[in-house]
PDB file of C-alpha atoms and ligand atoms in Angstrom:
ATOM      1  CA  MET A  61      -3.701  18.361  27.552  1.00 54.00           C
ATOM      2  CA  ARG A  62      -2.645  21.489  25.575  1.00 62.00           C
ATOM      3  CA  GLN A  63       1.082  22.076  25.989  1.00 70.00           C
ATOM      4  CA  PRO A  64       3.347  24.694  24.608  1.00 88.00           C
ATOM      5  CA  LEU A  65       5.772  23.353  21.891  1.00 94.00           C
ATOM      6  CA  LYS A  66       8.991  24.160  24.084  1.00 95.00           C
ATOM      7  CA  TYR A  67       8.000  21.610  26.776  1.00 95.00           C
ATOM      8  CA  ALA A  68       7.685  18.889  24.200  1.00 96.00           C
ATOM      9  CA  ILE A  69      11.118  19.989  22.746  1.00 96.00           C
ATOM     10  CA  GLU A  70      12.644  19.778  26.177  1.00 96.00           C
ATOM     11  CA  TRP A  71      11.179  16.521  26.835  1.00 96.00           C
ATOM     12  CA  ILE A  72      12.645  15.194  23.445  1.00 97.00           C
ATOM     13  CA  GLU A  73      16.158  16.731  24.202  1.00 96.00           C
ATOM     14  CA  GLN A  74      16.228  14.752  27.642  1.00 96.00           C
ATOM     15  CA  ARG A  75      14.768  11.582  26.314  1.00 96.00           C
ATOM     16  CA  ARG A  76      16.363  11.472  22.934  1.00 96.00           C
ATOM     17  CA  PRO A  77      14.014   9.127  21.416  1.00 96.00           C
ATOM     18  CA  SER A  78      15.143   6.899  18.395  1.00 96.00           C
ATOM     19  CA  ARG A  79      12.386   4.432  17.815  1.00 97.00           C
ATOM     20  CA  VAL A  80       9.813   6.783  16.484  1.00 98.00           C
ATOM     21  CA  VAL A  81       6.456   6.106  14.806  1.00 98.00           C
ATOM     22  CA  ALA A  82       4.378   8.961  13.103  1.00 98.00           C
ATOM     23  CA  LEU A  83       0.789   8.253  12.624  1.00 98.00           C
ATOM     24  CA  THR A  84      -0.582  10.837  10.199  1.00 98.00           C
ATOM     25  CA  GLY A  85      -4.171  11.940   8.875  1.00 98.00           C
ATOM     26  CA  ALA A  86      -5.545  14.294   6.438  1.00 97.00           C
ATOM     27  CA  GLY A  87      -4.498  17.244   8.506  1.00 98.00           C
ATOM     28  CA  ILE A  88      -0.801  16.702   7.413  1.00 98.00           C
ATOM     29  CA  SER A  89      -1.883  17.377   3.668  1.00 98.00           C
ATOM     30  CA  ALA A  90      -4.150  20.174   4.450  1.00 97.00           C
ATOM     31  CA  GLU A  91      -1.485  22.743   3.697  1.00 98.00           C
ATOM     32  CA  SER A  92      -0.610  20.966   0.533  1.00 98.00           C
ATOM     33  CA  GLY A  93      -4.177  22.012  -0.463  1.00 97.00           C
ATOM     34  CA  ILE A  94      -5.873  18.622   0.089  1.00 96.00           C
ATOM     35  CA  PRO A  95      -9.081  19.024   1.652  1.00 93.00           C
ATOM     36  CA  ILE A  96      -9.551  17.160   5.164  1.00 94.00           C
ATOM     37  CA  PHE A  97     -12.619  14.973   5.706  1.00 91.00           C
ATOM     38  CA  ARG A  98     -14.334  16.414   8.879  1.00 91.00           C
ATOM     39  CA  GLY A  99     -15.216  20.016   9.837  1.00 84.00           C
ATOM     40  CA  PRO A 100     -16.069  23.084   7.847  1.00 81.00           C
ATOM     41  CA  GLY A 101     -14.975  22.760   4.230  1.00 82.00           C
ATOM     42  CA  GLY A 102     -14.163  19.062   4.774  1.00 86.00           C
ATOM     43  CA  LEU A 103     -15.097  16.367   2.109  1.00 85.00           C
ATOM     44  CA  TRP A 104     -17.799  14.830   4.343  1.00 83.00           C
ATOM     45  CA  GLU A 105     -19.490  18.449   4.526  1.00 84.00           C
ATOM     46  CA  ASN A 106     -20.933  17.768   1.156  1.00 83.00           C
ATOM     47  CA  HIS A 107     -20.910  14.179   0.711  1.00 83.00           C
ATOM     48  CA  ARG A 108     -22.004  11.373   2.971  1.00 86.00           C
ATOM     49  CA  PRO A 109     -19.392   8.664   3.301  1.00 83.00           C
ATOM     50  CA  GLU A 110     -21.849   5.915   2.612  1.00 80.00           C
ATOM     51  CA  GLU A 111     -22.673   7.526  -0.663  1.00 84.00           C
ATOM     52  CA  LEU A 112     -19.018   7.539  -1.914  1.00 91.00           C
ATOM     53  CA  ALA A 113     -16.801   5.342   0.276  1.00 94.00           C
ATOM     54  CA  THR A 114     -18.444   1.964   0.861  1.00 95.00           C
ATOM     55  CA  PRO A 115     -18.601  -1.158  -1.064  1.00 96.00           C
ATOM     56  CA  GLY A 116     -22.482  -0.562  -1.282  1.00 95.00           C
ATOM     57  CA  ALA A 117     -21.918   2.845  -2.968  1.00 95.00           C
ATOM     58  CA  PHE A 118     -19.572   1.217  -5.553  1.00 96.00           C
ATOM     59  CA  ALA A 119     -22.040  -1.438  -6.279  1.00 96.00           C
ATOM     60  CA  ARG A 120     -24.907   1.008  -6.682  1.00 95.00           C
ATOM     61  CA  ASP A 121     -23.077   3.759  -8.631  1.00 95.00           C
ATOM     62  CA  PRO A 122     -19.582   2.906  -9.773  1.00 96.00           C
ATOM     63  CA  LEU A 123     -19.490   5.856 -12.109  1.00 95.00           C
ATOM     64  CA  LEU A 124     -20.316   8.450  -9.476  1.00 94.00           C
ATOM     65  CA  VAL A 125     -17.557   6.833  -6.991  1.00 95.00           C
ATOM     66  CA  TRP A 126     -15.061   6.808  -9.741  1.00 96.00           C
ATOM     67  CA  ARG A 127     -15.713  10.486 -10.722  1.00 95.00           C
ATOM     68  CA  TRP A 128     -15.155  11.471  -7.031  1.00 94.00           C
ATOM     69  CA  TYR A 129     -11.822   9.418  -6.993  1.00 96.00           C
ATOM     70  CA  GLU A 130     -10.683  10.732 -10.268  1.00 96.00           C
ATOM     71  CA  TRP A 131     -11.381  14.290  -8.960  1.00 94.00           C
ATOM     72  CA  ARG A 132      -9.133  13.668  -5.843  1.00 95.00           C
ATOM     73  CA  ARG A 133      -6.405  11.960  -8.021  1.00 97.00           C
ATOM     74  CA  ASP A 134      -6.292  15.166 -10.038  1.00 96.00           C
ATOM     75  CA  LEU A 135      -6.175  17.253  -7.044  1.00 96.00           C
ATOM     76  CA  VAL A 136      -3.448  15.280  -5.541  1.00 98.00           C
ATOM     77  CA  ARG A 137      -1.329  15.069  -8.644  1.00 97.00           C
ATOM     78  CA  ARG A 138      -1.189  18.824  -8.875  1.00 97.00           C
ATOM     79  CA  ALA A 139      -0.347  19.255  -5.207  1.00 98.00           C
ATOM     80  CA  SER A 140       3.165  18.940  -3.628  1.00 98.00           C
ATOM     81  CA  PRO A 141       4.402  17.522  -0.409  1.00 98.00           C
ATOM     82  CA  ASN A 142       4.765  20.331   2.262  1.00 98.00           C
ATOM     83  CA  ALA A 143       7.396  21.085   5.066  1.00 98.00           C
ATOM     84  CA  ALA A 144       5.900  18.442   7.427  1.00 98.00           C
ATOM     85  CA  HIS A 145       6.023  15.548   4.920  1.00 98.00           C
ATOM     86  CA  GLU A 146       9.644  16.664   4.110  1.00 98.00           C
ATOM     87  CA  ALA A 147      10.673  16.857   7.723  1.00 98.00           C
ATOM     88  CA  LEU A 148       9.427  13.331   8.456  1.00 98.00           C
ATOM     89  CA  ALA A 149      11.308  12.010   5.298  1.00 98.00           C
ATOM     90  CA  ARG A 150      14.418  13.639   6.555  1.00 97.00           C
ATOM     91  CA  LEU A 151      14.016  12.227   9.959  1.00 97.00           C
ATOM     92  CA  GLU A 152      13.826   8.670   8.327  1.00 97.00           C
ATOM     93  CA  GLY A 153      17.345   9.097   7.225  1.00 95.00           C
ATOM     94  CA  ALA A 154      18.583  10.663  10.209  1.00 95.00           C
ATOM     95  CA  LEU A 155      17.483   7.677  12.389  1.00 96.00           C
ATOM     96  CA  ALA A 156      18.683   4.922  10.066  1.00 92.00           C
ATOM     97  CA  GLY A 157      21.185   2.851  11.748  1.00 88.00           C
ATOM     98  CA  ARG A 158      20.606   4.271  15.316  1.00 88.00           C
ATOM     99  CA  GLY A 159      16.835   3.658  15.425  1.00 94.00           C
ATOM    100  CA  ASP A 160      13.935   3.973  13.101  1.00 95.00           C
ATOM    101  CA  LEU A 161      10.956   5.820  11.883  1.00 97.00           C
ATOM    102  CA  THR A 162       7.779   4.123  10.923  1.00 97.00           C
ATOM    103  CA  LEU A 163       5.299   6.175   9.111  1.00 98.00           C
ATOM    104  CA  VAL A 164       1.822   5.009   9.681  1.00 98.00           C
ATOM    105  CA  THR A 165      -0.691   6.952   7.505  1.00 98.00           C
ATOM    106  CA  GLN A 166      -4.425   7.003   6.974  1.00 97.00           C
ATOM    107  CA  ASN A 167      -3.825   9.119   3.981  1.00 98.00           C
ATOM    108  CA  VAL A 168      -4.289   7.749   0.446  1.00 98.00           C
ATOM    109  CA  ASP A 169      -2.544  10.587  -1.333  1.00 98.00           C
ATOM    110  CA  GLY A 170       0.882   9.290  -1.572  1.00 98.00           C
ATOM    111  CA  LEU A 171       2.437  12.549  -0.512  1.00 98.00           C
ATOM    112  CA  HIS A 172       4.820  10.944   2.165  1.00 98.00           C
ATOM    113  CA  ARG A 173       6.457   8.876  -0.634  1.00 98.00           C
ATOM    114  CA  ARG A 174       6.857  11.843  -2.898  1.00 98.00           C
ATOM    115  CA  ALA A 175       8.464  13.652  -0.119  1.00 98.00           C
ATOM    116  CA  GLY A 176      11.026  10.787   0.071  1.00 98.00           C
ATOM    117  CA  SER A 177       9.729   8.470   2.964  1.00 97.00           C
ATOM    118  CA  ARG A 178      10.272   4.858   2.483  1.00 96.00           C
ATOM    119  CA  SER A 179       9.153   3.066   5.445  1.00 94.00           C
ATOM    120  CA  ILE A 180       5.346   3.685   5.117  1.00 98.00           C
ATOM    121  CA  LEU A 181       2.541   1.629   6.265  1.00 98.00           C
ATOM    122  CA  GLU A 182      -0.589   2.799   4.296  1.00 97.00           C
ATOM    123  CA  LEU A 183      -3.687   1.720   6.474  1.00 97.00           C
ATOM    124  CA  HIS A 184      -6.308   2.892   3.926  1.00 97.00           C
ATOM    125  CA  GLY A 185      -4.715   2.057   0.639  1.00 97.00           C
ATOM    126  CA  ASN A 186      -3.497   4.466  -2.121  1.00 98.00           C
ATOM    127  CA  LEU A 187      -5.474   6.758  -4.625  1.00 98.00           C
ATOM    128  CA  PHE A 188      -2.878   5.818  -7.371  1.00 98.00           C
ATOM    129  CA  ARG A 189      -3.455   2.124  -7.537  1.00 98.00           C
ATOM    130  CA  VAL A 190      -6.464   0.198  -9.052  1.00 98.00           C
ATOM    131  CA  ARG A 191      -7.605  -3.312  -8.118  1.00 98.00           C
ATOM    132  CA  CYS A 192      -9.353  -5.979 -10.027  1.00 98.00           C
ATOM    133  CA  PRO A 193     -11.908  -7.650  -7.799  1.00 95.00           C
ATOM    134  CA  ARG A 194     -12.257 -10.653  -9.809  1.00 96.00           C
ATOM    135  CA  GLU A 195      -8.511 -11.374 -10.088  1.00 97.00           C
ATOM    136  CA  GLY A 196      -7.280  -9.763  -7.056  1.00 94.00           C
ATOM    137  CA  THR A 197      -4.436  -7.866  -8.920  1.00 97.00           C
ATOM    138  CA  VAL A 198      -3.291  -4.332  -7.942  1.00 97.00           C
ATOM    139  CA  GLU A 199      -1.750  -1.951 -10.493  1.00 97.00           C
ATOM    140  CA  GLU A 200      -0.247   1.472 -10.177  1.00 97.00           C
ATOM    141  CA  ARG A 201      -2.129   3.973 -12.404  1.00 97.00           C
ATOM    142  CA  LEU A 202      -0.527   7.483 -11.925  1.00 96.00           C
ATOM    143  CA  GLU A 203      -1.999   9.039 -15.022  1.00 97.00           C
ATOM    144  CA  PRO A 204      -5.734  10.157 -15.630  1.00 97.00           C
ATOM    145  CA  LEU A 205      -7.779   7.099 -16.206  1.00 97.00           C
ATOM    146  CA  GLY A 206      -9.587   8.179 -19.340  1.00 95.00           C
ATOM    147  CA  GLU A 207     -12.948   6.715 -19.830  1.00 95.00           C
ATOM    148  CA  LEU A 208     -14.757   5.749 -16.423  1.00 96.00           C
ATOM    149  CA  PRO A 209     -15.264   3.386 -14.909  1.00 97.00           C
ATOM    150  CA  PRO A 210     -11.899   1.674 -15.831  1.00 97.00           C
ATOM    151  CA  ILE A 211     -11.965  -1.933 -16.969  1.00 97.00           C
ATOM    152  CA  CYS A 212      -9.552  -4.650 -16.230  1.00 97.00           C
ATOM    153  CA  SER A 213      -8.065  -6.715 -19.306  1.00 96.00           C
ATOM    154  CA  CYS A 214     -10.207  -9.591 -17.847  1.00 97.00           C
ATOM    155  CA  GLY A 215     -13.357  -7.502 -18.468  1.00 97.00           C
ATOM    156  CA  SER A 216     -14.458  -6.689 -14.926  1.00 97.00           C
ATOM    157  CA  MET A 217     -14.553  -3.176 -13.539  1.00 97.00           C
ATOM    158  CA  LEU A 218     -11.487  -2.024 -11.652  1.00 98.00           C
ATOM    159  CA  ARG A 219     -12.017  -0.283  -8.286  1.00 98.00           C
ATOM    160  CA  PRO A 220      -9.780   2.123  -6.418  1.00 98.00           C
ATOM    161  CA  ASP A 221      -7.181   0.280  -4.194  1.00 98.00           C
ATOM    162  CA  VAL A 222      -8.538   1.811  -1.175  1.00 98.00           C
ATOM    163  CA  VAL A 223     -10.160   0.719   2.052  1.00 97.00           C
ATOM    164  CA  TRP A 224     -13.829   1.688   2.285  1.00 96.00           C
ATOM    165  CA  PHE A 225     -16.111   1.927   5.409  1.00 93.00           C
ATOM    166  CA  GLY A 226     -16.919  -1.542   6.432  1.00 92.00           C
ATOM    167  CA  GLU A 227     -13.880  -3.041   4.827  1.00 95.00           C
ATOM    168  CA  MET A 228     -10.937  -4.759   6.477  1.00 93.00           C
ATOM    169  CA  LEU A 229      -7.523  -3.181   6.380  1.00 94.00           C
ATOM    170  CA  PRO A 230      -4.914  -4.733   4.149  1.00 88.00           C
ATOM    171  CA  SER A 231      -3.656  -7.822   5.771  1.00 83.00           C
ATOM    172  CA  GLY A 232      -0.358  -7.516   7.665  1.00 95.00           C
ATOM    173  CA  ILE A 233      -0.305  -3.622   7.585  1.00 97.00           C
ATOM    174  CA  LEU A 234      -2.371  -3.072  10.880  1.00 96.00           C
ATOM    175  CA  GLU A 235      -0.303  -5.829  12.508  1.00 97.00           C
ATOM    176  CA  ALA A 236       3.007  -4.138  11.438  1.00 98.00           C
ATOM    177  CA  ALA A 237       1.662  -0.610  12.882  1.00 97.00           C
ATOM    178  CA  MET A 238       0.710  -2.114  16.101  1.00 97.00           C
ATOM    179  CA  ALA A 239       3.954  -3.755  16.628  1.00 97.00           C
ATOM    180  CA  ALA A 240       5.791  -0.450  15.728  1.00 97.00           C
ATOM    181  CA  VAL A 241       3.746   1.440  18.091  1.00 97.00           C
ATOM    182  CA  ARG A 242       4.338  -1.077  20.972  1.00 97.00           C
ATOM    183  CA  SER A 243       8.026  -0.843  20.680  1.00 96.00           C
ATOM    184  CA  ALA A 244       8.267   2.853  20.026  1.00 97.00           C
ATOM    185  CA  ASP A 245       9.649   5.453  22.504  1.00 97.00           C
ATOM    186  CA  LEU A 246       7.865   8.287  20.666  1.00 98.00           C
ATOM    187  CA  LEU A 247       4.565   8.327  18.864  1.00 98.00           C
ATOM    188  CA  LEU A 248       3.916  11.609  16.948  1.00 98.00           C
ATOM    189  CA  VAL A 249       0.366  11.856  15.978  1.00 98.00           C
ATOM    190  CA  ILE A 250      -0.336  14.438  13.161  1.00 98.00           C
ATOM    191  CA  GLY A 251      -3.446  15.941  11.751  1.00 98.00           C
ATOM    192  CA  THR A 252      -5.822  13.127  12.513  1.00 97.00           C
ATOM    193  CA  SER A 253      -9.290  13.534  14.189  1.00 96.00           C
ATOM    194  CA  GLY A 254      -8.710  10.436  15.975  1.00 95.00           C
ATOM    195  CA  VAL A 255     -12.225   9.023  15.530  1.00 93.00           C
ATOM    196  CA  VAL A 256     -11.829   6.315  12.828  1.00 91.00           C
ATOM    197  CA  HIS A 257     -10.764   2.998  13.983  1.00 91.00           C
ATOM    198  CA  PRO A 258      -8.494   0.956  14.095  1.00 91.00           C
ATOM    199  CA  ALA A 259      -6.071   3.733  13.458  1.00 91.00           C
ATOM    200  CA  ALA A 260      -7.454   5.854  16.352  1.00 92.00           C
ATOM    201  CA  GLY A 261      -6.631   2.940  18.686  1.00 95.00           C
ATOM    202  CA  LEU A 262      -2.951   2.708  18.026  1.00 97.00           C
ATOM    203  CA  VAL A 263      -2.259   5.388  20.539  1.00 97.00           C
ATOM    204  CA  SER A 264      -3.408   3.214  23.500  1.00 96.00           C
ATOM    205  CA  LEU A 265      -0.922   0.571  22.363  1.00 97.00           C
ATOM    206  CA  LEU A 266       2.066   2.350  23.547  1.00 96.00           C
ATOM    207  CA  GLU A 267       4.126   0.393  26.182  1.00 95.00           C
ATOM    208  CA  VAL A 268       7.281   2.319  26.907  1.00 92.00           C
ATOM    209  CA  GLY A 269       6.820   5.411  24.695  1.00 96.00           C
ATOM    210  CA  GLU A 270       4.731   8.621  24.888  1.00 97.00           C
ATOM    211  CA  ALA A 271       2.707  10.455  22.294  1.00 97.00           C
ATOM    212  CA  ILE A 272       2.962  13.894  21.007  1.00 97.00           C
ATOM    213  CA  GLU A 273      -0.096  15.236  19.372  1.00 97.00           C
ATOM    214  CA  ILE A 274       0.046  17.941  16.614  1.00 98.00           C
ATOM    215  CA  ASN A 275      -3.249  19.444  15.736  1.00 97.00           C
ATOM    216  CA  PRO A 276      -4.992  22.926  15.688  1.00 97.00           C
ATOM    217  CA  ASP A 277      -7.870  21.401  17.448  1.00 96.00           C
ATOM    218  CA  GLU A 278      -8.541  19.073  20.329  1.00 96.00           C
ATOM    219  CA  THR A 279      -9.167  15.598  19.607  1.00 97.00           C
ATOM    220  CA  PRO A 280      -9.954  12.348  21.535  1.00 96.00           C
ATOM    221  CA  ILE A 281      -6.186  11.680  21.419  1.00 96.00           C
ATOM    222  CA  SER A 282      -5.234  14.990  23.149  1.00 96.00           C
ATOM    223  CA  GLU A 283      -6.087  13.542  26.583  1.00 95.00           C
ATOM    224  CA  LEU A 284      -3.992  10.322  25.820  1.00 95.00           C
ATOM    225  CA  ALA A 285      -0.999  12.293  24.772  1.00 96.00           C
ATOM    226  CA  ARG A 286       1.813  13.530  26.902  1.00 95.00           C
ATOM    227  CA  PHE A 287       1.931  16.663  24.912  1.00 96.00           C
ATOM    228  CA  SER A 288      -0.798  18.052  22.749  1.00 96.00           C
ATOM    229  CA  ILE A 289       0.457  20.957  20.661  1.00 97.00           C
ATOM    230  CA  ARG A 290      -1.953  23.201  18.916  1.00 96.00           C
ATOM    231  CA  GLY A 291      -0.596  24.305  15.750  1.00 96.00           C
ATOM    232  CA  SER A 292      -0.413  23.293  12.028  1.00 97.00           C
ATOM    233  CA  ALA A 293       1.673  20.492  10.775  1.00 98.00           C
ATOM    234  CA  THR A 294       4.031  22.698   8.757  1.00 98.00           C
ATOM    235  CA  GLU A 295       4.637  25.038  11.711  1.00 97.00           C
ATOM    236  CA  VAL A 296       5.355  22.385  14.367  1.00 98.00           C
ATOM    237  CA  VAL A 297       6.588  19.287  12.714  1.00 98.00           C
ATOM    238  CA  PRO A 298       9.920  20.673  11.443  1.00 98.00           C
ATOM    239  CA  SER A 299      10.743  21.853  15.011  1.00 97.00           C
ATOM    240  CA  ILE A 300       9.925  18.491  16.473  1.00 98.00           C
ATOM    241  CA  VAL A 301      11.882  16.740  13.971  1.00 98.00           C
ATOM    242  CA  GLU A 302      14.921  18.994  14.418  1.00 97.00           C
ATOM    243  CA  ALA A 303      14.869  18.315  18.192  1.00 97.00           C
ATOM    244  CA  ILE A 304      14.830  14.473  17.559  1.00 97.00           C
ATOM    245  CA  GLU A 305      17.588  14.895  14.989  1.00 95.00           C
ATOM    246  CA  GLY A 306      19.547  16.920  17.608  1.00 91.00           C
ATOM    247  CA  GLY A 307      19.453  13.934  19.983  1.00 83.00           C
ATOM    248  CA  GLN A 308      21.023  11.677  17.482  1.00 79.00           C
ATOM    249  CA  ARG A 309      24.138  13.820  17.039  1.00 75.00           C
TER     250      ARG A 309
HETATM  251  P1  LIG B 665     -10.197  14.251   9.412  1.00 52.77           P
HETATM  252  O1  LIG B 665     -10.749  15.116   8.293  1.00 52.77           O
HETATM  253  O2  LIG B 665     -11.128  13.340  10.300  1.00 52.77           O
HETATM  254  O3  LIG B 665      -9.431  15.025  10.527  1.00 52.77           O
HETATM  255  C1  LIG B 665      -8.328  15.859  10.156  1.00 52.77           C
HETATM  256  C2  LIG B 665      -7.670  16.557  11.400  1.00 52.77           C
HETATM  257  O4  LIG B 665      -6.611  17.282  10.846  1.00 52.77           O
HETATM  258  C3  LIG B 665      -8.645  17.313  12.136  1.00 52.77           C
HETATM  259  O5  LIG B 665      -8.454  17.006  13.577  1.00 52.77           O
HETATM  260  C4  LIG B 665      -8.010  18.678  12.027  1.00 52.77           C
HETATM  261  O6  LIG B 665      -8.121  19.507  13.299  1.00 52.77           O
HETATM  262  C5  LIG B 665      -6.566  18.442  11.611  1.00 52.77           C
HETATM  263  N1  LIG B 665      -5.929  19.536  10.893  1.00 52.77           N
HETATM  264  C6  LIG B 665      -6.550  20.380   9.951  1.00 52.77           C
HETATM  265  N2  LIG B 665      -5.687  21.198   9.457  1.00 52.77           N
HETATM  266  C7  LIG B 665      -4.343  20.823   9.968  1.00 52.77           C
HETATM  267  C8  LIG B 665      -3.098  21.267   9.852  1.00 52.77           C
HETATM  268  N3  LIG B 665      -2.773  22.339   8.912  1.00 52.77           N
HETATM  269  N4  LIG B 665      -2.004  20.788  10.462  1.00 52.77           N
HETATM  270  C9  LIG B 665      -2.280  19.612  11.383  1.00 52.77           C
HETATM  271  N5  LIG B 665      -3.632  19.140  11.465  1.00 52.77           N
HETATM  272  C10 LIG B 665      -4.537  19.675  10.876  1.00 52.77           C
HETATM  273  O7  LIG B 665      -9.130  13.229   8.720  1.00 52.77           O
HETATM  274  P2  LIG B 665      -8.619  11.817   9.357  1.00 52.77           P
HETATM  275  O8  LIG B 665      -8.433  11.907  10.817  1.00 52.77           O
HETATM  276  O9  LIG B 665      -7.354  11.468   8.603  1.00 52.77           O
HETATM  277  O10 LIG B 665     -10.988   7.060   5.880  1.00 52.77           O
HETATM  278  O11 LIG B 665      -9.712  10.895   8.933  1.00 52.77           O
HETATM  279  C11 LIG B 665      -9.467   9.519   9.061  1.00 52.77           C
HETATM  280  C12 LIG B 665     -10.264   8.754   8.117  1.00 52.77           C
HETATM  281  O12 LIG B 665     -11.616   9.174   7.968  1.00 52.77           O
HETATM  282  C13 LIG B 665      -9.688   8.974   6.668  1.00 52.77           C
HETATM  283  O13 LIG B 665      -8.708   8.269   6.304  1.00 52.77           O
HETATM  284  C14 LIG B 665     -10.926   8.558   5.761  1.00 52.77           C
HETATM  285  C15 LIG B 665     -11.915   9.453   6.608  1.00 52.77           C
HETATM  286  O14 LIG B 665     -13.194   9.073   6.357  1.00 52.77           O
HETATM  287  C16 LIG B 665     -11.647   6.585   4.875  1.00 52.77           C
HETATM  288  O15 LIG B 665     -11.899   6.967   3.738  1.00 52.77           O
HETATM  289  C17 LIG B 665     -11.709   5.041   5.137  1.00 52.77           C
END
């Protein structure tokens, strides 16, 4: 249910949560200028996921897929983390020793790490890594790739080290996210439409904790959350983080 921010802050001040999980989606990077996927202006408005983000699409037209990823890599390279990414990075430091913050992200943009977060579970991989399907090796590639598609020294075509529709999540990462949610006393759900599984199902794993959603729009997660705050990530996340930090003093 939609709730004013002040009720969520009062709840945090009373409960003083210290085992916190933040589940983030494309919306947390929207104010850094990175387009979200769904809705007006979203990436899926002009492209169908199955044309660009499936193993079949890559097999059919690797150049098209790589051009799209190289365009996204360029966009993200020129963007900066925003106040919401930065507040979550600060919170990780504030909770260290007393509790913990686990960041579970569906984003492949790496902006949480650039903001200073370290305990990050990237469910869908990372735009700045490439993988050799033949050798199974993964390599960080931060700079523009030059001629597309990029080729491994073994001669096979490299692919982005991201999870496409129809693929399994990287082994161990989902399990770690599930364990963190089960033992969390607070789950922040920030900027995700809550329609892509398994990430969307994490909320229902909460055992002792409660969820606070931060999203300008209603989502399927809204009714599962104790508080659903309608606002943008940069407006709301810093205030929530400040309240959690206050409880640790
Ligand atoms: P979506 O594009 O589905 O949803 C973004 C959410 O962010 C929406 O609910 C918006 O209302 C919200 N939003 C927009 N601006 C915001 C802001 N300034 N602050 C906070 N929230 C804002 O993105 P995801 O839920 O991340 O997967 O999508 C999940 C997965 O679907 C992605 O990882 C990607 C995509 O297809 C793959 O490519 C496998």
